[in-house]
mmCIF file of C-alpha atoms in Angstrom:
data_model
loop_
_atom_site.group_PDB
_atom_site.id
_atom_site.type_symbol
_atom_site.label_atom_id
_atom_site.label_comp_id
_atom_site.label_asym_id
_atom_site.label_seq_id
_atom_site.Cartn_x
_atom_site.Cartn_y
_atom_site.Cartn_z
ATOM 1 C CA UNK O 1 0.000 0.000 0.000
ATOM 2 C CA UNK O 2 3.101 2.311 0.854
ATOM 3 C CA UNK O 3 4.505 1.480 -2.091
ATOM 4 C CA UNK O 4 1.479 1.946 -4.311
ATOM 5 C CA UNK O 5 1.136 5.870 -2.682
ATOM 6 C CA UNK O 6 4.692 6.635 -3.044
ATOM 7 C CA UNK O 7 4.575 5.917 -7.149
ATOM 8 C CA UNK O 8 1.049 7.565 -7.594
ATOM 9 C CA UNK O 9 3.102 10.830 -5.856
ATOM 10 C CA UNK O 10 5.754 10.522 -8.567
ATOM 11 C CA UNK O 11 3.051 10.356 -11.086
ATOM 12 C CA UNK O 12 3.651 13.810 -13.259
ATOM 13 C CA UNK O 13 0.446 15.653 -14.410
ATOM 14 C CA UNK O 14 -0.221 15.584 -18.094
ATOM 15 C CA UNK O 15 0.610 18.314 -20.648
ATOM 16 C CA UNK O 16 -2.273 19.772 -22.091
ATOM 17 C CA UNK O 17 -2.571 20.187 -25.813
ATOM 18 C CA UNK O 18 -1.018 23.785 -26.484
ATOM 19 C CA UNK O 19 -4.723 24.936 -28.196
ATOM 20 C CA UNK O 20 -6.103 24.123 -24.541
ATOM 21 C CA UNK O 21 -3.948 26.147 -22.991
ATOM 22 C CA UNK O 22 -4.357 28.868 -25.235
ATOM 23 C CA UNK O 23 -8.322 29.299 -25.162
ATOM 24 C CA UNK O 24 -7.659 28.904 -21.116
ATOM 25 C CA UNK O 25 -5.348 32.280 -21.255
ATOM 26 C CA UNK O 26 -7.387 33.933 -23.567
ATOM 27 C CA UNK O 27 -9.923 34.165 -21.092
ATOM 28 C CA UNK O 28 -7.760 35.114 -18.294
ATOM 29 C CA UNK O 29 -7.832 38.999 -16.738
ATOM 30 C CA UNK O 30 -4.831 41.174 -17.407
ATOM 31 C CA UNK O 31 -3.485 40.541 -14.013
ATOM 32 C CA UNK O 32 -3.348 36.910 -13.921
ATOM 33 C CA UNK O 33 -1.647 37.066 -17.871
ATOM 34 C CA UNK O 34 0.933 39.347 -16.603
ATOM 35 C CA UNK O 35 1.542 36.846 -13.565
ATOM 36 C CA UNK O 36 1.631 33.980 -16.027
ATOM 37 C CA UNK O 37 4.698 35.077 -18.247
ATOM 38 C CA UNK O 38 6.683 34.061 -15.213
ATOM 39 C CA UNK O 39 5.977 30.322 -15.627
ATOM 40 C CA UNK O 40 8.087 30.029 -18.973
ATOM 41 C CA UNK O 41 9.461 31.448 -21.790
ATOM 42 C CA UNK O 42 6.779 29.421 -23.777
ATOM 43 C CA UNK O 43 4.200 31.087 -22.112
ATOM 44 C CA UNK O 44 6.186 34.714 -22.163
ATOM 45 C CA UNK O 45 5.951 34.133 -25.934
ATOM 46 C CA UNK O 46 2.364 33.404 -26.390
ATOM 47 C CA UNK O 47 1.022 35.834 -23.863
ATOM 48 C CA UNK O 48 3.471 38.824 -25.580
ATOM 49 C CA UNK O 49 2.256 37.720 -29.330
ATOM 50 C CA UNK O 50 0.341 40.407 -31.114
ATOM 51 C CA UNK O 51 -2.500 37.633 -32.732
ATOM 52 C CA UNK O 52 -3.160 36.209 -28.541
ATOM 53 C CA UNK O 53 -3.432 40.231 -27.964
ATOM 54 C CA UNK O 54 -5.977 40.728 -30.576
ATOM 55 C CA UNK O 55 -8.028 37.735 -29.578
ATOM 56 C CA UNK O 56 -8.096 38.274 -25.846
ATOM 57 C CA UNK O 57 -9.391 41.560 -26.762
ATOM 58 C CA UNK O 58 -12.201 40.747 -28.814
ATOM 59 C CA UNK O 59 -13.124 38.270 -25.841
ATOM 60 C CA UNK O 60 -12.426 40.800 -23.361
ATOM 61 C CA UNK O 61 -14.443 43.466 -24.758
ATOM 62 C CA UNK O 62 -17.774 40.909 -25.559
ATOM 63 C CA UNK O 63 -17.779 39.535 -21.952
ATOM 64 C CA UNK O 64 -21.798 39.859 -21.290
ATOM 65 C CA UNK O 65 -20.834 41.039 -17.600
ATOM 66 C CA UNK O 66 -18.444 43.646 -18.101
ATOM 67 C CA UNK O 67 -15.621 42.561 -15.874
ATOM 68 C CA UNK O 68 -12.813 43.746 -17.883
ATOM 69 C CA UNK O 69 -14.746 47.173 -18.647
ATOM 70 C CA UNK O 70 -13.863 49.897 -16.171
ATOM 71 C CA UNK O 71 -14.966 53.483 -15.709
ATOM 72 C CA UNK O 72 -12.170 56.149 -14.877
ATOM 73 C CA UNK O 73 -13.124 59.147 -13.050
ATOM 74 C CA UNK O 74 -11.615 62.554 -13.084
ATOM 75 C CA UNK O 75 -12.041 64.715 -10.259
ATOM 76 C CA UNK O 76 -10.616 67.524 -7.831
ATOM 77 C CA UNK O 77 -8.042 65.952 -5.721
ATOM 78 C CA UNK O 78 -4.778 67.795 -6.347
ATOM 79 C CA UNK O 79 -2.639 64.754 -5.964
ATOM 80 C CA UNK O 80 -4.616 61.977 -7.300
ATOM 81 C CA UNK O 81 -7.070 63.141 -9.422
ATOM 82 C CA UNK O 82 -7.836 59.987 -11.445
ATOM 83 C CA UNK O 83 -9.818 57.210 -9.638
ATOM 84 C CA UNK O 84 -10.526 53.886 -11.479
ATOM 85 C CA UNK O 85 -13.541 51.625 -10.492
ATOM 86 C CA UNK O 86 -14.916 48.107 -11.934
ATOM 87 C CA UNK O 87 -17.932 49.451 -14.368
ATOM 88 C CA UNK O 88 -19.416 45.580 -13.802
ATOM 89 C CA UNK O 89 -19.593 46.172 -10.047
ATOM 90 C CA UNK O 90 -21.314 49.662 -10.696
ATOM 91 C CA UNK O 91 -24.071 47.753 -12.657
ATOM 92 C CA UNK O 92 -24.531 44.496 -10.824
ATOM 93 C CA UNK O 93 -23.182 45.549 -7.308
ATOM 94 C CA UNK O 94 -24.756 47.363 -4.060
ATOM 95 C CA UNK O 95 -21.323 49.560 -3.083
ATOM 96 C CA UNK O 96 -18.399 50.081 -5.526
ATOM 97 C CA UNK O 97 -14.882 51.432 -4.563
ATOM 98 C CA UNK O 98 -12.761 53.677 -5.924
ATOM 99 C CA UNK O 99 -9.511 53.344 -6.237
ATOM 100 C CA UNK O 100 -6.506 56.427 -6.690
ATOM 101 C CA UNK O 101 -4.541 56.074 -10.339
ATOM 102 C CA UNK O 102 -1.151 57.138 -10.577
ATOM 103 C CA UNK O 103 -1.610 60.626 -12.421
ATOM 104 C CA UNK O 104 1.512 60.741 -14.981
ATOM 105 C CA UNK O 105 0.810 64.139 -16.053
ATOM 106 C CA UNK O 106 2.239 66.996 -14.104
ATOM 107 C CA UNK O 107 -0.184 68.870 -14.921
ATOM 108 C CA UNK O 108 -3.225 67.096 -13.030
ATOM 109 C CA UNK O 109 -5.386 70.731 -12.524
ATOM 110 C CA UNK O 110 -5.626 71.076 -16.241
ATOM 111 C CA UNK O 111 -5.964 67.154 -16.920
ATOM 112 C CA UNK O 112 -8.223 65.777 -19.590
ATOM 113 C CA UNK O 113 -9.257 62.391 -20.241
ATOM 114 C CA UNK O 114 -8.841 62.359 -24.652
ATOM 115 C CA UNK O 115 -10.288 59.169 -24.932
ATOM 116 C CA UNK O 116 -10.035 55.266 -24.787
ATOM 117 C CA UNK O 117 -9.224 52.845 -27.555
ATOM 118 C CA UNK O 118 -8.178 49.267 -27.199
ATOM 119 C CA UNK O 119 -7.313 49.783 -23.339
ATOM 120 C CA UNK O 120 -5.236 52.803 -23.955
ATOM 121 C CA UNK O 121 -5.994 56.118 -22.479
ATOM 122 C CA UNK O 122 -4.660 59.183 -23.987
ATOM 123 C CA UNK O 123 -4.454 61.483 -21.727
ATOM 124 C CA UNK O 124 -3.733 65.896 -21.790
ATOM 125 C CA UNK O 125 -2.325 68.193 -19.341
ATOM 126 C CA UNK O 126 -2.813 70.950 -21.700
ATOM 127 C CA UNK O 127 -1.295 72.308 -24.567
ATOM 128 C CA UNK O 128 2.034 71.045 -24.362
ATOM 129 C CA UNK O 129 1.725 67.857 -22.677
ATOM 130 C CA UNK O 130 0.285 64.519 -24.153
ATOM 131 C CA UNK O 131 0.552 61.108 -23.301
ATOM 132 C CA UNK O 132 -0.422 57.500 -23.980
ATOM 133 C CA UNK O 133 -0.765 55.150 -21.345
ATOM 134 C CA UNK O 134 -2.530 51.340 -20.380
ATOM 135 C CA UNK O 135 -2.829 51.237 -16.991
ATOM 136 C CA UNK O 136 -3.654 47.900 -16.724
ATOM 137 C CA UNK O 137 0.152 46.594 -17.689
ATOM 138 C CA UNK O 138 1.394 50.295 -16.337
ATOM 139 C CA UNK O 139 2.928 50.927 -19.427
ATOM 140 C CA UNK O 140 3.055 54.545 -20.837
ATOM 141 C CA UNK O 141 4.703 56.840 -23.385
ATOM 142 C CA UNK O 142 4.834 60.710 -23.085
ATOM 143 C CA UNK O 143 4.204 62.319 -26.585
ATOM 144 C CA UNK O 144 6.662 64.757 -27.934
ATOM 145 C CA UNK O 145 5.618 68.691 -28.433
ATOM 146 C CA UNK O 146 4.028 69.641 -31.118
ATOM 147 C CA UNK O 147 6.025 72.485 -33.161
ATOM 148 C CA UNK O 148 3.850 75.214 -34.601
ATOM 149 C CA UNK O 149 4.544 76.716 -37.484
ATOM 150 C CA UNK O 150 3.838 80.053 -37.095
ATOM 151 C CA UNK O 151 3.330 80.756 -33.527
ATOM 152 C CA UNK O 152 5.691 79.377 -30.848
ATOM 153 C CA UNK O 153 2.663 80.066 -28.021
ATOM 154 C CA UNK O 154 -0.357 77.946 -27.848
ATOM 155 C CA UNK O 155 -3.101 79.520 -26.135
ATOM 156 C CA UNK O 156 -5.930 76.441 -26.590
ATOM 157 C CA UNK O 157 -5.743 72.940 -27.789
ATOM 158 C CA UNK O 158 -8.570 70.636 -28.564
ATOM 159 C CA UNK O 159 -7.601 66.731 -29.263
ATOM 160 C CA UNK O 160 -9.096 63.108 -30.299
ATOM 161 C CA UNK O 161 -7.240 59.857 -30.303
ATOM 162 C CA UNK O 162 -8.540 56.587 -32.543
ATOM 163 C CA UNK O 163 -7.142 53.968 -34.396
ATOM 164 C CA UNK O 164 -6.077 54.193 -38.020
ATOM 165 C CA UNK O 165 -7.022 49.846 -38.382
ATOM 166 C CA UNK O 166 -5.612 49.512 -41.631
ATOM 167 C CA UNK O 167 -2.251 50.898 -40.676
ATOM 168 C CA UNK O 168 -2.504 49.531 -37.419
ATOM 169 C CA UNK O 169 -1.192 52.527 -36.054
ATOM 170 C CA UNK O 170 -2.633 54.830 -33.400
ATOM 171 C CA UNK O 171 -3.198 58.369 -33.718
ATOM 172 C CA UNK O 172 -4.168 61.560 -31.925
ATOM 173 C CA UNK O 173 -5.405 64.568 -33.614
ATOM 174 C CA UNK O 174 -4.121 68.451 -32.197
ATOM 175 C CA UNK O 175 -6.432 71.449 -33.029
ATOM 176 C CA UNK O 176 -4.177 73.786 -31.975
ATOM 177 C CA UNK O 177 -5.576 77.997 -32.119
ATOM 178 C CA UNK O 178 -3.803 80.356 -31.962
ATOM 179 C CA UNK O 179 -4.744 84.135 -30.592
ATOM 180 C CA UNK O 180 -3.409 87.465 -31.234
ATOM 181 C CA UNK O 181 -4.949 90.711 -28.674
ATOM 182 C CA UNK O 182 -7.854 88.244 -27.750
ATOM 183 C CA UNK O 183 -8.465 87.223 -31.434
ATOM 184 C CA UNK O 184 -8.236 84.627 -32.821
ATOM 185 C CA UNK O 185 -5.184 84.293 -35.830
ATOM 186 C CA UNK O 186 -4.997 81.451 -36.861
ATOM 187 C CA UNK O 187 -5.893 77.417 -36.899
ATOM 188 C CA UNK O 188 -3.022 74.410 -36.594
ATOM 189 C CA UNK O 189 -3.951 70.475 -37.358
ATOM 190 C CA UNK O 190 -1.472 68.557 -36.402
ATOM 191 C CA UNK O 191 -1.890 64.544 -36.524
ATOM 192 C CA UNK O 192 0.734 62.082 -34.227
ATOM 193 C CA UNK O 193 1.978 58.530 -35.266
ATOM 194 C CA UNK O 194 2.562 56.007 -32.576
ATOM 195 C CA UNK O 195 4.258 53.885 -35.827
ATOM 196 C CA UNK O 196 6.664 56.735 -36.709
ATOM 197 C CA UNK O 197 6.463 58.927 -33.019
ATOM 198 C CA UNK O 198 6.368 62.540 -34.673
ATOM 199 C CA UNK O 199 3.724 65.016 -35.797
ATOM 200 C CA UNK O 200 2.974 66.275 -39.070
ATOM 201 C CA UNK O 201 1.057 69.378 -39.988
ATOM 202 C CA UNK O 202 -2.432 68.862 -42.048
ATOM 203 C CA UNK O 203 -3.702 71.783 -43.751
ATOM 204 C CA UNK O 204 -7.167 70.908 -44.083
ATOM 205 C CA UNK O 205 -9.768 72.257 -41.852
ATOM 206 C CA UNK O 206 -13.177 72.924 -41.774
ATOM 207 C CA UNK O 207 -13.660 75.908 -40.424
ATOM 208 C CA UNK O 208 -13.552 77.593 -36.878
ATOM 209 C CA UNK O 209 -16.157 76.193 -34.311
ATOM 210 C CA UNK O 210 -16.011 75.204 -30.877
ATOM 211 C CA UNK O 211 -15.325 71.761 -29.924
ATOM 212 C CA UNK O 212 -16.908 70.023 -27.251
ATOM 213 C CA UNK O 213 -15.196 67.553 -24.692
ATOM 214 C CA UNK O 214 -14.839 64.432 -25.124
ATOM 215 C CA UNK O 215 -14.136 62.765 -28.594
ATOM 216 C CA UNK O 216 -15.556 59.654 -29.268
ATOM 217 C CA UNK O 217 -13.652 56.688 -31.456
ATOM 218 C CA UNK O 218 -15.872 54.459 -33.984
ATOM 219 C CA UNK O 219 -15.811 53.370 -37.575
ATOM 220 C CA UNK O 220 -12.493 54.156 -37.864
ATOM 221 C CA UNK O 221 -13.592 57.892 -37.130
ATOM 222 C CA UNK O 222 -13.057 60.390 -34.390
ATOM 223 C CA UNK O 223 -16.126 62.644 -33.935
ATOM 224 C CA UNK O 224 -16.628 65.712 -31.748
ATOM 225 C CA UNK O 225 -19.935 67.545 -30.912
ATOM 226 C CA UNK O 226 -19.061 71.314 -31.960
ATOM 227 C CA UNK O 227 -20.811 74.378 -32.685
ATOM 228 C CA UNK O 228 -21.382 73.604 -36.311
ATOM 229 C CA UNK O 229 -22.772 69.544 -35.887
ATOM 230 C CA UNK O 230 -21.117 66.486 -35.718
ATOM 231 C CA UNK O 231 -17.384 66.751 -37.409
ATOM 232 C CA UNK O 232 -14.929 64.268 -37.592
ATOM 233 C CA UNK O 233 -12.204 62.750 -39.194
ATOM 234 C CA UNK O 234 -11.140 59.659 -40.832
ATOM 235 C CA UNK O 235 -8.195 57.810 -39.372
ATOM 236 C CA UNK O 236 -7.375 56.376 -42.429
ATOM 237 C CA UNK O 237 -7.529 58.830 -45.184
ATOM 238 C CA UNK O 238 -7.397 61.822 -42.801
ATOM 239 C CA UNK O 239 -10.279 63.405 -44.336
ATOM 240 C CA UNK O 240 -12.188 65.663 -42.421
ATOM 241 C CA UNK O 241 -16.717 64.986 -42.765
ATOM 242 C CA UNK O 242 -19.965 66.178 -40.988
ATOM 243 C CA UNK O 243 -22.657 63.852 -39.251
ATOM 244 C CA UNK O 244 -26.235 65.360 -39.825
ATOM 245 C CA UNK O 245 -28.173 66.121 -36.060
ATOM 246 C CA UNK O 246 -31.114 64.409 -35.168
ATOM 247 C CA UNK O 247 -33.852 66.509 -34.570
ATOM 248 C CA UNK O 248 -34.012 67.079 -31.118
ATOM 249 C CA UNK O 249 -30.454 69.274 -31.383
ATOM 250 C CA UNK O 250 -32.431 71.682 -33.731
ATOM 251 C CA UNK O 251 -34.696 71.730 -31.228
ATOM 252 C CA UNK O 252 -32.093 73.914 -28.667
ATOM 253 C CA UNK O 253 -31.717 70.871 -26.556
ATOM 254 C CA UNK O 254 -28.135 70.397 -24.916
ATOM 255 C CA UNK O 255 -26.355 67.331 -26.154
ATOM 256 C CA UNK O 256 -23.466 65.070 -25.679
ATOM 257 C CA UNK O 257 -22.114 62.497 -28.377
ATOM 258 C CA UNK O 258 -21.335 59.277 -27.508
ATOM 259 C CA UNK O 259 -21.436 55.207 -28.644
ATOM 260 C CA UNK O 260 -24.023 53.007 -27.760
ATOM 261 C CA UNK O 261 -23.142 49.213 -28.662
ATOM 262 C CA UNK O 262 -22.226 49.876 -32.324
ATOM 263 C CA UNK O 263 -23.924 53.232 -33.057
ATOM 264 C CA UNK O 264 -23.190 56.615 -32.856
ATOM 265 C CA UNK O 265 -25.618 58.054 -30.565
ATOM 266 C CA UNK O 266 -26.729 61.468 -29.097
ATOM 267 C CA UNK O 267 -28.051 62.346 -25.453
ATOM 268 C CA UNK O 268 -30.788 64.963 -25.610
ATOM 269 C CA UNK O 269 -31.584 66.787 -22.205
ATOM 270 C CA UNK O 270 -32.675 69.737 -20.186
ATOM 271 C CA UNK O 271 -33.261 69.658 -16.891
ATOM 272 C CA UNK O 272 -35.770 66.977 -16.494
ATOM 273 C CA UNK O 273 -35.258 64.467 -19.035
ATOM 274 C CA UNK O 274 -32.781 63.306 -21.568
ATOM 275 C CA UNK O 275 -33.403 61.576 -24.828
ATOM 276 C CA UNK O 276 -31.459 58.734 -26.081
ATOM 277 C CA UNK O 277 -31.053 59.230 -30.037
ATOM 278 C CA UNK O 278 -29.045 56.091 -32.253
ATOM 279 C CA UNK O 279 -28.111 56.435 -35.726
ATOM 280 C CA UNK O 280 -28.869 53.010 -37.001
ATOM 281 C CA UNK O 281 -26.899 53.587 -40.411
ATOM 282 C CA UNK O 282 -23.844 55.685 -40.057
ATOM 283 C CA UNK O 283 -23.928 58.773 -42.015
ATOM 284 C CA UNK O 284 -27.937 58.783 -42.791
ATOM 285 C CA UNK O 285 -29.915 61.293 -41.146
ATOM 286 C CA UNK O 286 -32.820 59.620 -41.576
ATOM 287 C CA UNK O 287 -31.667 57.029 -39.520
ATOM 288 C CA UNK O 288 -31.731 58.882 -36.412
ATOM 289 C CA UNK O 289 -34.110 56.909 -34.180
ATOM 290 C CA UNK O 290 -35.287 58.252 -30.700
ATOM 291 C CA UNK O 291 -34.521 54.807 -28.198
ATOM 292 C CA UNK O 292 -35.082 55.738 -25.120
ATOM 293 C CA UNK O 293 -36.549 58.526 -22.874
ATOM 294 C CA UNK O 294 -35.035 58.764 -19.167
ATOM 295 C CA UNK O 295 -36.854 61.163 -17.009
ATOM 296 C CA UNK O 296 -34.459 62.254 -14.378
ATOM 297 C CA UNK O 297 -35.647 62.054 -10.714
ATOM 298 C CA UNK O 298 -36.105 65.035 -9.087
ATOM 299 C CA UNK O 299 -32.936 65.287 -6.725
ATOM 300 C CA UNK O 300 -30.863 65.064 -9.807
ATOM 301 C CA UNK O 301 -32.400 68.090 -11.139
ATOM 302 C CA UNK O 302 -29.472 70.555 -10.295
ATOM 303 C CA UNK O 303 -26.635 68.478 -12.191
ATOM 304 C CA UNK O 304 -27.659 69.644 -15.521
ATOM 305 C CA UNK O 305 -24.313 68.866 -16.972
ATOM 306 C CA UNK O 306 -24.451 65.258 -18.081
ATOM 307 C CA UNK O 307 -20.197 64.266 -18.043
ATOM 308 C CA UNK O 308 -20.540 61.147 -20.063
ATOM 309 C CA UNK O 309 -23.026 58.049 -21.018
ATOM 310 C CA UNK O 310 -21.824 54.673 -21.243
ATOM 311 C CA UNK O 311 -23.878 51.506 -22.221
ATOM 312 C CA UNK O 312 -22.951 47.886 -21.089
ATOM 313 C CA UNK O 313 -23.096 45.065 -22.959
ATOM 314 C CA UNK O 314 -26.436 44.175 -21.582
ATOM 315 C CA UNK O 315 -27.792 47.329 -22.729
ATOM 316 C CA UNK O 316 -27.874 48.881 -19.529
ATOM 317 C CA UNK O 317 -27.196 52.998 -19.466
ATOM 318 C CA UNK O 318 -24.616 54.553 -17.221
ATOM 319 C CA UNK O 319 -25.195 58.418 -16.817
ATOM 320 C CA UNK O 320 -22.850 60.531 -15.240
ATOM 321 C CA UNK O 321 -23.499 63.576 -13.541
ATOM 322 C CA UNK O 322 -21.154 65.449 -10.685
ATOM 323 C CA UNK O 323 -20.848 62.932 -8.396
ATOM 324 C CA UNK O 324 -24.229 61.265 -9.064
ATOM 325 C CA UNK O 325 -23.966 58.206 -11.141
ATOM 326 C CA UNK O 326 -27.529 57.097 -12.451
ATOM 327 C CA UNK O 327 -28.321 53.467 -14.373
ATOM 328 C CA UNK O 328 -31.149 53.326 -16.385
ATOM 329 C CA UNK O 329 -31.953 49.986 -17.308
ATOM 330 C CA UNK O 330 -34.434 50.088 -20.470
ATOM 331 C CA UNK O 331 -35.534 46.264 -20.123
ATOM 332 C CA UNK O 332 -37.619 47.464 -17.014
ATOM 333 C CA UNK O 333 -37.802 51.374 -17.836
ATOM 334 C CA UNK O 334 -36.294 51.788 -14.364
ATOM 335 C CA UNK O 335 -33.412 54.024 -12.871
ATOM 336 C CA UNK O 336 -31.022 52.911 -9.702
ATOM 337 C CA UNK O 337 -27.632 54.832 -8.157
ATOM 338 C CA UNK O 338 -24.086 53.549 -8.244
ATOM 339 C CA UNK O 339 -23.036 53.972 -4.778
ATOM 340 C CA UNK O 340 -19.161 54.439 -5.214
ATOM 341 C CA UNK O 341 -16.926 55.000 -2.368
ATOM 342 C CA UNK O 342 -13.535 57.447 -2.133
ATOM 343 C CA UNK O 343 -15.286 59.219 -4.638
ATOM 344 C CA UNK O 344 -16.419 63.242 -4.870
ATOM 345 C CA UNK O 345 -17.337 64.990 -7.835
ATOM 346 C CA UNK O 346 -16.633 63.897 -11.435
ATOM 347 C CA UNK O 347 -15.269 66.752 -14.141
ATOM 348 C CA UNK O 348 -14.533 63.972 -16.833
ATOM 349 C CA UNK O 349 -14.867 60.235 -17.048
ATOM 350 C CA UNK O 350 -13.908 56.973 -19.673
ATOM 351 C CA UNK O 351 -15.133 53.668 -20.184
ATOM 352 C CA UNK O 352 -11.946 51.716 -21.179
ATOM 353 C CA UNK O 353 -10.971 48.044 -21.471
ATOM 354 C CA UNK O 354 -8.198 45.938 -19.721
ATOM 355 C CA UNK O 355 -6.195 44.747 -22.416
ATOM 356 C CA UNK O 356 -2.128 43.698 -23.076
ATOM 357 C CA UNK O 357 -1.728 46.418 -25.941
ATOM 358 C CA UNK O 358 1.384 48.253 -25.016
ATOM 359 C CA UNK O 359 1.573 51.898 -25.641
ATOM 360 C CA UNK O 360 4.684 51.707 -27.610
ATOM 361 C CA UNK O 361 6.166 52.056 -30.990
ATOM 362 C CA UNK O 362 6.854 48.561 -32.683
ATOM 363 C CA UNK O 363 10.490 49.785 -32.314
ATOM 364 C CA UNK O 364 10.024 50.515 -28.686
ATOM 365 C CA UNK O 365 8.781 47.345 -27.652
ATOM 366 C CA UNK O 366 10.928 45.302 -29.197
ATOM 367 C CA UNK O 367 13.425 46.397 -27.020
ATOM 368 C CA UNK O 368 11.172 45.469 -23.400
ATOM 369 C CA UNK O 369 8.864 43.371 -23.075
ATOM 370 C CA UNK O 370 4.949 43.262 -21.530
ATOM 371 C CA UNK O 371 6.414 42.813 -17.900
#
């Protein structure tokens, strides 16, 4: 018997087939991947290859529940004033906590949040500082300035960031104006490579407008609510084009841009109600069809500003006011509160995804690696 228990110890487990193992990681948070490129260099290989970081991304971002989705928050806290909370606990949990970010700009009272794409946040601390960063591998890479052509002084800067698919290169576009005595002299585009790291001037651009915080990424496009519509800009071709309102924004109504599953989408509101608009076929104003309406309760009257709007993948609404964050859930036309804690009020926030894309230049990262 002694000796039967002493070989079944020295038995060895098998080796699973190398496809098992695979559709095992793929599934696997960021965390536990990053842990896992200790075991071997095998594993270090497959976990760092660009195909296994395209796949668990797809995965990642279709995950019915969310887990791998969370919200960023910008507030007023001098030294931390990013927080980061799980945007599947704020939907399916009582109490959610925040937790402080390392803020890599220096900048942090004139911080913006550019935008998300493929679990990288670009990030602005004004005019002159830009940077790139995933902080679920705590990877980033700090942008260098853009040089204006005419003007060495840059008095306001609007940007977006996207993805230029076809290229596979990410980008971030610089409105940069220029003023003169209070005027306004002249207009800058300038357009940044992650593949090449450097700006380049564009000349084309559509005319002066205001530009309205945030940008928002999505068939291949940046788009920007402005004074004059819907504008935005291929990342592709670089070409700049205009999305036709829905109705409601002829109406005077306030609105904010955003994406709802696969759509471009428009949030109506005053201070009672907002108005969930989807354009069911991009770049047809007739498409514009009113989805929801979500009358506000009445002691979230006095946050008229509506930050940002965020859907989940079960097609449940996240609305962000100050510090109030609402859910409207359409299946049952009903309306609940995200009770976050370490949390005061919000002047900017981001859905973004966990994912293993490194902020890098192909050249950069092949000298480091994901750990």
């Amino acid at each position: 018997m002694a000796t039967s228990m002493q070989d079944s110890s020295r038995l060895s487990i098998p080796n699973l087939p190398p496809e098992l193992i695979n559709e095992i990681l793929l599934r696997l948070p960021v965390k536990s991947l990053l842990r896992l490129t200790c075991v071997s260099k095998s594993w270090l290989a497959l976990i760092s290859n660009h195909a296994f970081m395209k796949t668990h991304l797809r995965l990642s971002a279709n995950k019915e529940d969310n887990s791998h989705h969370k919200l960023m928050l910008r507030h007023n806290h001098p030294k931390y004033p990013l927080k980061g909370c799980s945007f599947g606990s704020l939907l399916y949990e009582s109490v959610t906590e925040a937790s402080d970010l390392d803020c890599l700009v220096k900048n942090g009272h004139s911080l913006r949040i550019v935008g998300s794409v493929n679990g990288l946040i670009c990030l602005s601390g004004g005019a002159n500082e830009l940077l790139l960063w995933n902080p679920a591998i705590g990877k980033y890479k700090k942008f260098p300035d853009y040089k204006p052509r005419l003007r060495s002084t840059i008095r306001c800067v609007t940007y977006g960031f996207g993805f230029d698919e076809f290229r596979d290169d990410y980008k971030v576009v610089g409105i940069f104006r220029f003023y003169e005595y209070d005027s306004l002299d002249h207009v800058e585009v300038g357009i940044y490579s992650l593949s090449s790291d450097s700006w380049r001037s564009k000349d084309a651009f559509p005319g002066e407008m205001r530009f309205v915080y945030p940008s928002k990424f999505l068939y291949g496009k940046v788009h920007w609510a402005t004074t004059a519509g819907i504008i935005s800009i291929d990342m592709a071709d670089e070409k700049w084009g205009k999305i036709e309102q829905p109705s409601c924004v002829e109406r005077g109504f306030t609105f904010k841009i955003g994406v709802l599953g696969n759509d471009l989408s428009v949030l109506c509101y005053d201070h009672t109600c907002a108005d969930v608009w989807v354009m069911k076929e991009y770049g047809v104003k007739e498409s514009w069809t009113r989805m929801y309406t979500i009358k506000f309760p009445i002691d979230v009257e006095r946050y008229v500003l509506v930050r940002s709007f965020f859907m989940s993948n079960k097609g449940e609404i996240l609305l962000v006011f100050g510090s109030t964050l609402m859910i409207y859930d359409p299946k049952g036309n009903s309306i609940k509160f995200a009770k976050v804690t370490n949390f005061g009020a919000c002047n900017g926030s981001e859905i973004y995804l966990e994912s293993l894309v490194c902020p890098m230049s192909k050249k950069e990262q092949n000298q480091s690696s994901i750990q």
